Coordinates of C-alpha atoms in Angstrom, one line a residue:
M1 CA 148.6 119.5 127.5
P2 CA 147.4 121.5 124.6
E3 CA 143.7 122.2 124.4
E4 CA 142.0 119.9 122.0
P5 CA 139.5 120.8 119.3
C6 CA 135.8 120.3 120.1
V7 CA 132.4 120.5 118.3
V8 CA 128.9 121.2 119.6
G9 CA 125.9 119.2 118.6
V10 CA 122.4 120.5 119.3
D11 CA 119.4 118.1 119.2
F12 CA 116.0 119.7 118.8
G13 CA 113.4 117.2 120.1
T14 CA 109.7 117.3 120.7
L15 CA 109.7 119.0 124.1
S16 CA 113.2 120.3 124.5
G17 CA 116.6 121.0 122.9
R18 CA 119.8 119.4 124.1
A19 CA 123.4 120.6 123.5
V20 CA 126.5 118.4 123.9
V21 CA 130.1 119.4 123.8
V22 CA 132.2 116.6 122.1
R23 CA 135.9 116.2 121.8
V24 CA 136.8 115.7 118.1
R25 CA 139.6 113.2 118.7
D26 CA 137.5 110.4 120.3
G27 CA 133.9 111.5 120.6
A28 CA 134.1 112.0 124.4
E29 CA 131.1 113.9 125.5
L30 CA 132.4 116.6 127.9
A31 CA 129.2 118.1 129.1
S32 CA 125.6 118.6 128.0
A33 CA 122.6 120.9 128.8
E34 CA 118.9 120.8 128.1
H35 CA 116.4 123.6 127.7
A36 CA 112.6 122.9 127.7
Y37 CA 110.5 124.7 125.1
R38 CA 108.3 127.2 126.9
H39 CA 105.3 126.4 124.8
A40 CA 106.0 122.6 124.5
V41 CA 103.6 121.1 122.0
V42 CA 100.7 123.4 121.1
D43 CA 97.9 120.9 120.5
R44 CA 94.8 122.4 122.3
E45 CA 95.1 126.1 121.8
L46 CA 97.4 128.8 120.5
P47 CA 99.3 131.1 122.9
D48 CA 96.5 133.6 122.6
G49 CA 93.8 131.0 123.4
T50 CA 92.6 130.2 120.0
R51 CA 91.2 126.7 120.1
L52 CA 92.7 124.0 117.8
P53 CA 90.7 121.1 116.3
P54 CA 91.7 117.4 117.0
D55 CA 94.9 115.9 115.6
W56 CA 96.8 119.2 115.5
A57 CA 100.3 119.6 116.9
L58 CA 102.1 122.9 116.5
Q59 CA 105.2 124.7 118.0
V60 CA 106.4 128.2 118.5
P61 CA 109.8 128.8 116.6
S62 CA 111.1 131.3 119.2
D63 CA 111.4 128.3 121.6
Y64 CA 114.1 126.9 119.4
L65 CA 116.1 130.0 119.5
E66 CA 115.9 129.9 123.4
V67 CA 117.8 126.6 123.2
L68 CA 120.7 128.3 121.5
R69 CA 120.7 131.1 124.0
H70 CA 120.6 128.7 127.0
A71 CA 121.6 125.2 126.4
V72 CA 124.7 125.8 124.3
P73 CA 126.5 128.3 126.6
E74 CA 125.5 126.2 129.6
A75 CA 127.0 123.0 128.1
L76 CA 130.1 125.0 127.1
T77 CA 130.6 126.3 130.7
A78 CA 130.0 122.8 132.2
A79 CA 132.5 121.3 129.9
G80 CA 135.2 123.7 130.9
V81 CA 136.0 124.3 127.3
R82 CA 137.1 127.7 125.9
P83 CA 135.0 128.9 123.0
G84 CA 138.1 129.1 120.9
Q85 CA 138.4 125.3 121.1
V86 CA 135.1 124.8 119.3
I87 CA 135.6 124.3 115.5
G88 CA 132.0 123.6 114.4
I89 CA 128.4 123.3 115.4
G90 CA 125.9 120.8 114.0
T91 CA 122.1 120.4 114.6
D92 CA 119.4 117.8 114.2
F93 CA 115.7 118.1 114.3
T94 CA 112.4 116.2 114.5
A95 CA 110.9 115.7 111.0
C96 CA 108.8 116.5 109.2
T97 CA 108.5 119.6 111.3
V98 CA 107.8 122.5 108.9
L99 CA 106.9 126.2 109.0
P100 CA 105.8 129.0 106.7
V101 CA 108.2 131.9 106.5
L102 CA 108.9 135.1 104.6
A103 CA 111.9 135.3 102.2
D104 CA 114.2 136.5 105.0
G105 CA 113.2 133.5 107.2
T106 CA 110.7 135.4 109.5
P107 CA 108.0 132.9 110.7
L108 CA 104.5 134.0 109.8
C109 CA 103.3 133.4 113.4
D110 CA 105.8 136.1 114.5
L111 CA 103.8 138.7 112.5
P112 CA 101.0 140.2 114.7
E113 CA 98.4 139.8 112.0
Y114 CA 98.9 136.0 112.0
A115 CA 99.3 135.4 115.7
A116 CA 95.8 133.9 115.9
R117 CA 96.1 131.9 112.7
P118 CA 97.0 128.2 113.4
H119 CA 98.4 127.6 109.9
A120 CA 101.0 130.3 110.5
Y121 CA 102.8 128.2 113.2
V122 CA 105.3 125.4 113.0
K123 CA 103.6 122.1 112.2
L124 CA 105.3 119.5 114.4
W125 CA 106.1 116.1 113.0
R126 CA 103.1 114.6 114.9
H127 CA 100.6 117.0 113.4
H128 CA 98.1 114.5 111.8
A129 CA 95.3 116.8 110.7
A130 CA 96.4 116.6 107.0
Q131 CA 95.4 112.9 106.6
G132 CA 92.7 113.9 104.1
Q133 CA 95.2 115.6 102.0
A134 CA 97.7 112.7 102.3
D135 CA 94.9 110.3 101.1
R136 CA 94.4 112.4 98.0
I137 CA 98.1 112.7 97.3
N138 CA 98.4 108.8 97.5
A139 CA 95.3 108.1 95.4
L140 CA 96.3 110.5 92.6
A141 CA 99.9 109.1 92.6
V142 CA 98.5 105.6 92.2
E143 CA 96.1 106.7 89.5
R144 CA 98.9 108.5 87.6
K145 CA 101.5 105.7 88.3
E146 CA 103.9 108.3 89.7
P147 CA 107.3 106.7 89.8
W148 CA 108.4 108.2 93.1
L149 CA 105.6 106.5 95.1
E150 CA 107.3 103.1 95.4
R151 CA 110.3 104.8 97.1
Y152 CA 107.9 105.4 100.0
G153 CA 106.5 101.9 100.2
G154 CA 103.4 102.9 98.2
K155 CA 102.1 105.6 100.6
V156 CA 103.2 109.1 101.7
S157 CA 102.3 110.3 105.2
S158 CA 100.2 113.1 106.5
E159 CA 103.2 114.1 108.5
W160 CA 105.1 115.1 105.4
E161 CA 105.8 118.3 103.6
F162 CA 103.3 118.2 100.7
A163 CA 100.3 117.0 102.8
K164 CA 100.9 119.7 105.4
A165 CA 101.4 122.4 102.8
L166 CA 98.3 121.3 100.9
Q167 CA 96.3 121.6 104.1
V168 CA 97.5 125.2 104.5
L169 CA 96.4 126.1 101.0
E170 CA 92.9 124.6 101.4
E171 CA 92.2 125.7 104.9
D172 CA 93.9 129.1 105.1
P173 CA 94.6 130.4 101.5
E174 CA 95.7 133.8 102.8
V175 CA 98.5 132.2 104.9
Y176 CA 99.5 130.1 102.0
R177 CA 99.8 133.1 99.7
R178 CA 101.7 135.1 102.2
M179 CA 104.4 132.4 102.9
E180 CA 107.3 132.7 100.6
R181 CA 109.2 129.6 101.8
W182 CA 107.9 126.3 103.2
V183 CA 110.9 125.3 105.4
E184 CA 111.9 122.3 107.4
A185 CA 112.7 123.4 111.0
A186 CA 116.0 121.5 110.5
D187 CA 116.9 124.1 107.8
W188 CA 115.4 127.1 109.5
I189 CA 117.6 126.8 112.6
V190 CA 120.7 126.4 110.4
W191 CA 119.5 129.5 108.5
R192 CA 119.4 131.4 111.8
L193 CA 122.9 130.2 112.7
C194 CA 124.7 131.0 109.5
G195 CA 122.4 133.5 107.7
A196 CA 122.1 131.2 104.7
Y197 CA 119.2 129.0 103.7
V198 CA 120.3 125.6 102.6
R199 CA 117.8 122.8 102.1
N200 CA 119.3 119.5 103.5
A201 CA 119.3 116.4 101.4
C202 CA 117.8 114.2 104.2
T203 CA 114.5 115.9 104.7
A204 CA 114.2 116.7 101.0
G205 CA 114.4 113.0 100.2
Y206 CA 112.4 111.5 103.0
K207 CA 109.8 114.1 103.6
G208 CA 109.7 116.1 100.4
Q209 CA 109.5 113.3 97.8
Y210 CA 112.7 114.5 96.2
Q211 CA 114.0 111.5 94.2
D212 CA 116.6 111.3 91.4
G213 CA 117.0 115.1 91.3
T214 CA 113.4 116.0 91.0
Y215 CA 110.2 116.7 93.0
P216 CA 106.7 115.6 92.0
S217 CA 105.7 117.4 88.7
R218 CA 103.8 120.6 88.3
T219 CA 101.1 118.7 86.4
Y220 CA 100.7 116.3 89.2
L221 CA 100.4 119.1 91.8
E222 CA 97.9 121.0 89.6
A223 CA 95.7 117.9 89.5
L224 CA 95.7 117.8 93.3
N225 CA 94.6 121.5 93.4
P226 CA 95.1 124.1 90.7
G227 CA 96.3 126.5 93.4
F228 CA 99.0 124.0 94.4
A229 CA 100.7 123.8 90.9
G230 CA 103.5 126.2 91.7
F231 CA 104.2 124.9 95.2
V232 CA 107.6 123.4 94.4
T233 CA 108.9 126.2 92.2
D234 CA 107.4 129.1 94.3
K235 CA 107.8 127.9 97.9
L236 CA 109.8 124.8 98.3
E237 CA 112.6 124.3 95.7
H238 CA 116.0 125.5 96.9
P239 CA 119.7 124.5 96.5
I240 CA 120.3 121.2 98.5
G241 CA 123.3 120.7 100.8
Q242 CA 124.7 117.2 101.4
L243 CA 124.9 115.8 104.9
G244 CA 128.2 116.6 106.6
D245 CA 128.8 119.6 104.4
A246 CA 129.2 123.1 105.7
A247 CA 126.0 125.3 105.2
G248 CA 128.1 128.4 106.1
V249 CA 129.8 129.9 109.1
L250 CA 128.4 131.2 112.4
T251 CA 127.2 134.8 112.2
A252 CA 128.0 137.4 114.8
E253 CA 124.4 137.4 116.0
A254 CA 124.4 133.6 116.5
A255 CA 127.8 133.8 118.2
A256 CA 126.4 136.2 120.7
W257 CA 123.5 133.8 121.4
T258 CA 125.6 130.7 121.9
G259 CA 128.9 132.1 123.2
L260 CA 130.7 130.3 120.3
P261 CA 133.3 132.0 118.0
E262 CA 132.0 133.8 115.0
G263 CA 133.1 132.2 111.8
I264 CA 133.2 128.5 112.9
A265 CA 131.6 125.9 110.5
V266 CA 127.8 125.4 110.7
C267 CA 126.8 122.0 109.3
V268 CA 124.0 121.3 106.9
G269 CA 120.9 120.3 108.8
N270 CA 119.8 116.8 109.5
V271 CA 117.2 114.6 111.1
D272 CA 117.4 113.4 114.7
A273 CA 117.1 109.7 113.8
H274 CA 119.4 109.8 110.8
V275 CA 122.3 111.4 112.5
T276 CA 122.1 108.8 115.3
A277 CA 123.1 106.0 113.0
P278 CA 126.8 106.9 112.7
A279 CA 126.8 107.9 116.4
A280 CA 125.9 104.3 117.2
G281 CA 128.6 103.1 114.9
A282 CA 126.0 101.8 112.4
V283 CA 127.9 102.4 109.1
E284 CA 127.6 98.9 107.6
P285 CA 124.7 97.5 105.5
G286 CA 122.0 95.9 107.6
Q287 CA 122.6 97.6 110.9
M288 CA 119.2 99.0 111.9
V289 CA 119.1 101.7 114.6
A290 CA 115.8 102.2 116.5
I291 CA 115.8 105.5 118.1
M292 CA 113.2 105.1 120.9
G293 CA 111.6 108.1 122.6
T294 CA 108.1 109.5 122.3
S295 CA 108.0 107.8 119.0
T296 CA 110.5 105.4 117.4
C297 CA 112.3 105.9 114.1
H298 CA 114.0 103.0 112.5
V299 CA 116.8 103.8 110.1
M300 CA 119.1 101.5 108.2
S301 CA 121.6 101.7 105.3
S302 CA 121.9 98.9 102.8
D303 CA 123.7 98.0 99.6
Q304 CA 120.3 96.5 98.5
H305 CA 117.6 98.5 96.9
G306 CA 114.1 97.1 97.5
V307 CA 110.5 98.2 97.6
V308 CA 109.7 97.8 101.3
P309 CA 106.0 98.2 102.2
G310 CA 105.1 101.2 104.3
M311 CA 108.5 102.8 104.5
C312 CA 108.9 106.5 105.2
G313 CA 111.4 106.5 102.3
V314 CA 114.4 105.0 100.7
V315 CA 116.9 107.6 99.6
D316 CA 120.3 107.1 97.8
G317 CA 122.9 108.4 100.3
G318 CA 120.1 109.5 102.7
I319 CA 122.0 108.4 105.8
L320 CA 125.5 107.4 104.5
P321 CA 127.1 108.2 101.2
G322 CA 127.2 105.2 98.8
L323 CA 124.4 103.3 100.5
W324 CA 120.6 103.3 100.3
G325 CA 119.2 104.8 103.4
Y326 CA 115.8 103.4 104.7
E327 CA 113.5 105.0 107.2
A328 CA 110.5 103.4 109.0
G329 CA 108.9 104.3 112.3
Q330 CA 106.2 104.0 114.9
S331 CA 104.2 107.2 115.6
G332 CA 103.8 106.5 119.3
V333 CA 106.0 104.6 121.7
G334 CA 107.0 106.5 124.8
D335 CA 104.0 108.6 124.3
I336 CA 101.8 105.5 124.7
F337 CA 103.5 104.5 127.9
A338 CA 103.1 108.1 129.2
W339 CA 99.4 107.9 128.4
S340 CA 99.0 104.7 130.3
V341 CA 100.6 106.2 133.4
R342 CA 98.6 109.5 132.9
T343 CA 95.2 107.7 132.7
G344 CA 95.7 104.4 134.5
F345 CA 97.8 105.0 137.6
P346 CA 95.5 104.8 140.6
A347 CA 96.1 106.7 143.8
E348 CA 97.1 103.6 145.8
Y349 CA 99.8 102.9 143.2
A350 CA 101.0 106.4 143.4
E351 CA 101.3 106.1 147.2
R352 CA 103.3 102.9 147.0
A353 CA 105.5 104.2 144.3
A354 CA 106.3 107.3 146.3
A355 CA 107.1 105.2 149.4
A356 CA 109.5 103.1 147.3
G357 CA 111.1 106.2 145.8
Q358 CA 110.1 105.2 142.4
S359 CA 108.5 107.0 139.4
P360 CA 105.2 105.6 138.1
H361 CA 107.1 104.0 135.1
E362 CA 109.6 102.4 137.4
Y363 CA 106.9 101.0 139.7
L364 CA 104.8 99.6 136.9
T365 CA 107.9 98.2 135.2
D366 CA 108.9 96.3 138.3
L367 CA 105.4 94.9 138.7
A368 CA 105.2 93.9 135.0
A369 CA 108.7 92.3 135.1
G370 CA 107.4 89.6 137.5
Q371 CA 104.9 88.3 135.0
K372 CA 105.4 85.4 132.6
V373 CA 104.8 86.0 128.9
G374 CA 101.1 86.0 128.2
E375 CA 100.1 85.9 131.9
H376 CA 98.1 89.2 131.7
G377 CA 95.9 87.7 129.0
L378 CA 96.0 90.9 126.8
I379 CA 97.1 91.9 123.3
A380 CA 97.3 95.5 122.2
L381 CA 97.8 97.5 119.0
D382 CA 100.3 100.4 119.3
W383 CA 98.3 102.9 117.3
H384 CA 97.3 105.5 119.9
S385 CA 99.1 108.1 117.7
G386 CA 98.3 106.3 114.4
N387 CA 100.5 103.9 112.4
R388 CA 103.5 105.3 110.5
S389 CA 104.9 102.0 109.3
V390 CA 103.8 99.8 107.7
L391 CA 100.2 101.0 107.2
V392 CA 100.9 104.7 106.9
D393 CA 97.6 105.7 108.4
H394 CA 97.3 108.2 111.2
E395 CA 93.6 107.8 111.6
L396 CA 94.1 104.4 113.1
S397 CA 93.8 104.2 116.9
G398 CA 94.8 102.0 119.8
V399 CA 93.3 98.7 120.9
I400 CA 93.5 96.6 124.0
V401 CA 91.9 93.2 123.8
G402 CA 91.3 90.8 126.7
Q403 CA 90.6 93.1 129.6
T404 CA 88.5 91.8 132.5
L405 CA 87.5 93.1 135.9
S406 CA 90.8 91.4 137.2
T407 CA 93.0 93.4 134.8
R408 CA 95.5 95.6 136.6
P409 CA 97.4 98.7 135.6
E410 CA 100.7 96.7 135.3
D411 CA 99.0 94.3 132.9
V412 CA 98.0 97.0 130.6
Y413 CA 101.4 98.7 130.9
R414 CA 103.2 95.4 129.9
A415 CA 100.8 94.7 127.1
L416 CA 101.6 98.2 125.6
L417 CA 105.4 97.6 126.0
E418 CA 104.9 94.4 124.1
A419 CA 102.7 96.0 121.4
T420 CA 105.5 98.4 120.5
A421 CA 107.9 95.5 120.2
F422 CA 105.4 93.7 117.9
G423 CA 105.3 96.9 115.8
T424 CA 109.0 96.9 115.4
R425 CA 108.9 93.2 114.4
T426 CA 106.3 94.0 111.8
I427 CA 108.7 96.5 110.3
I428 CA 111.6 94.1 110.3
D429 CA 109.4 91.5 108.6
A430 CA 108.6 94.1 106.0
F431 CA 112.3 94.5 105.3
A432 CA 112.7 90.7 105.0
S433 CA 109.8 90.4 102.6
A434 CA 111.7 92.9 100.2
A435 CA 115.0 91.0 100.5
V436 CA 116.6 93.8 102.5
P437 CA 118.0 92.0 105.5
V438 CA 118.2 93.4 109.0
K439 CA 121.3 91.9 110.4
E440 CA 121.6 93.8 113.7
L441 CA 119.3 95.9 115.9
I442 CA 120.9 98.8 117.8
I443 CA 118.8 100.8 120.2
A444 CA 119.2 104.5 121.0
G445 CA 117.2 107.0 122.9
G446 CA 115.8 107.5 126.3
L447 CA 113.9 104.2 126.6
T448 CA 117.2 102.2 126.6
K449 CA 117.2 102.7 130.4
N450 CA 114.1 100.3 130.7
A451 CA 115.8 96.9 130.9
L452 CA 112.4 95.1 130.8
L453 CA 111.4 96.9 127.5
M454 CA 114.9 96.1 126.0
Q455 CA 114.6 92.4 126.9
I456 CA 111.1 92.2 125.5
Y457 CA 112.4 93.7 122.2
A458 CA 115.1 91.1 122.1
D459 CA 112.7 88.3 122.7
V460 CA 110.0 89.5 120.3
T461 CA 112.4 90.2 117.4
R462 CA 114.5 87.2 118.2
R463 CA 117.6 89.3 117.7
P464 CA 120.4 90.4 120.0
L465 CA 120.1 94.0 121.0
S466 CA 123.1 96.4 121.0
I467 CA 122.8 99.7 122.9
I468 CA 124.3 103.0 121.8
G469 CA 127.0 104.1 124.1
S470 CA 125.7 107.6 124.5
A471 CA 122.7 109.1 126.3
Q472 CA 122.6 111.9 123.7
G473 CA 122.8 109.9 120.5
P474 CA 121.3 112.6 118.1
A475 CA 123.3 115.4 119.6
L476 CA 126.5 113.3 119.3
G477 CA 125.7 112.5 115.7
A478 CA 125.1 116.2 114.9
A479 CA 128.4 117.0 116.5
M480 CA 130.1 114.3 114.5
H481 CA 128.7 115.8 111.2
A482 CA 130.0 119.2 112.5
A483 CA 133.5 117.7 112.8
V484 CA 133.2 116.5 109.1
A485 CA 131.9 120.0 108.1
A486 CA 134.9 121.6 109.9
G487 CA 137.4 119.4 108.0
A488 CA 138.5 117.2 111.0
Y489 CA 137.4 114.0 109.2
P490 CA 137.1 113.3 105.5
D491 CA 133.6 111.8 105.8
I492 CA 131.1 110.6 108.3
Q493 CA 132.3 107.0 108.2
A494 CA 135.8 108.1 109.3
A495 CA 134.2 110.2 112.1
A496 CA 132.1 107.2 113.2
A497 CA 135.2 105.0 113.5
S498 CA 136.7 107.4 116.1
M499 CA 133.7 109.1 117.7
G500 CA 130.8 106.6 117.4
K501 CA 130.1 104.1 120.2
A502 CA 127.9 101.1 121.0
E503 CA 127.8 98.2 123.3
R504 CA 127.2 95.0 121.3
G505 CA 124.8 92.2 122.2
V506 CA 123.8 93.6 125.5
Y507 CA 120.4 91.8 125.5
Q508 CA 120.1 88.3 124.1
P509 CA 116.8 86.7 123.1
D510 CA 115.6 83.9 125.4
P511 CA 114.4 80.9 123.3
E512 CA 111.5 80.0 125.6
R513 CA 110.2 83.5 125.9
A514 CA 110.7 84.1 122.1
L515 CA 108.5 81.0 121.4
A516 CA 105.8 82.3 123.7
Y517 CA 105.9 85.7 122.0
D518 CA 105.6 84.1 118.6
R519 CA 102.1 83.0 119.6
L520 CA 101.2 86.6 120.9
Y521 CA 102.7 88.1 117.7
A522 CA 100.4 85.9 115.5
E523 CA 97.4 87.4 117.4
Y524 CA 98.8 90.9 117.0
R525 CA 99.1 90.4 113.2
L526 CA 95.6 89.2 113.0
L527 CA 94.3 92.3 114.8
H528 CA 96.8 94.4 112.7
D529 CA 95.4 93.3 109.5
Y530 CA 91.8 93.2 110.6
F531 CA 91.7 96.8 111.7
G532 CA 94.5 98.2 109.5
R533 CA 93.8 96.7 106.1
G534 CA 90.1 97.4 105.7
A535 CA 88.3 94.3 107.0
N536 CA 86.8 96.5 109.8
D537 CA 86.9 100.3 109.2
V538 CA 85.6 101.1 112.6
M539 CA 88.5 103.3 113.6
H540 CA 88.0 105.6 110.6
R541 CA 84.3 105.7 111.2
L542 CA 84.9 106.7 114.8
R543 CA 87.2 109.5 113.7
R544 CA 84.5 110.9 111.4
I545 CA 82.0 110.8 114.2
R546 CA 84.3 112.5 116.6
A547 CA 85.1 115.2 114.0
E548 CA 81.4 115.9 113.4
A549 CA 80.8 116.1 117.1
S550 CA 83.7 118.5 117.6
A551 CA 82.8 120.7 114.6

């Protein structure tokens, strides 16, 4: 049989990058490979030992290039695909993950004189140290009645482009002056692949407050800080590429890194969550995809435009052309479960888990699965990494109520699983309040393998859960966009019809458990509003006390 055309998708996550080789005809994933970042998340000290304050999360950009050098050729070899069969490469990235660079794309942290300067490094999506700047951005936007603010549910996040850039200006003006471009990592990696800097429409809209063809005005930025007046024109503004378009073609240098042919299509960059929607076949209005990993991102397209409280953004064509694309999210999900295991898994449990051949997560899940709803007597708030939606406040923190001397690790673990489900229901309720209906919930990401967690989500949200038919949803979605960029499909909807995949209605809500969860959810919402809407500001006061003690 003749060799069939293939595409490569590369998903740059929080801790590693994954490459997948995909057949264009039907979306079959022929092979994948993963490469862990050598520096992982830099949140305590820089590579040279320079200490970092609380709430920082950085990365080293050279780690991303190592993914291209290792994961792509490994996946290609494992697939048994000749390089000449590959017609395009697409990438996706965490967002908002941004870095300061020179005009040629050189990261400032690669310059010896800035190796010890924290602000010269990549600011990872979960860098939350710019909350003070975000608070001022929001307050001034409310005061000036900035029209773009409602497109973000009334608040922008400390995770986004403007807050992080303003932090650089105010804490390290020299680094700010030296940087010539403030670039999303999603665009930086494409720049390195094709030699052309193209700003992608997705991050510009969702993370850069780019609405109706314009950014926040110079007068607004000047009112924030006189030195910030020229931020858009001097360091951010750039031609914008639409999703699924070609940013350029693979350079000889990048071809040598990856083992792919020089000259193949390189797709415009995109965000990990947003590319996953078509990979899961979610191309109709009201199909919400929850990409569940260390955090959860909820994306949905709709033919309805509404002002949904606490959204990360609503962008015309932000996910699919012709529809409004909504994004919401939870800052911590898998990270919270990992924290529970890391800090609350006693030695006797570890011994039993090892004897059973189980991981700590598997062991706790099995114990928790034997409980009835409410049996543990706990309720938790899933804010250990702050709240992205609907409160948009990364200075909030986690809560567990109801612990006694009889509380066991599996009780806490299940309460935290449930808390994240309550957080997702809160987001769905926010959509309903804005008359933007959520008709279906499709789950993607690594946490789909936890059947207890999936059933809890079905019961709590009272919705059937569909599951993406791929273990590499973002990489598959990136590959699908590459197929469009290479001309194999006219648009992403057509690519999704042939290459997307999902199993429908895998988990069904149980009426009895759903009713029991309604009672717990009511308690969750009481705590949610009490701690999150100003009735008790103790979490913010504790943050200030910690910051003073750490200074």
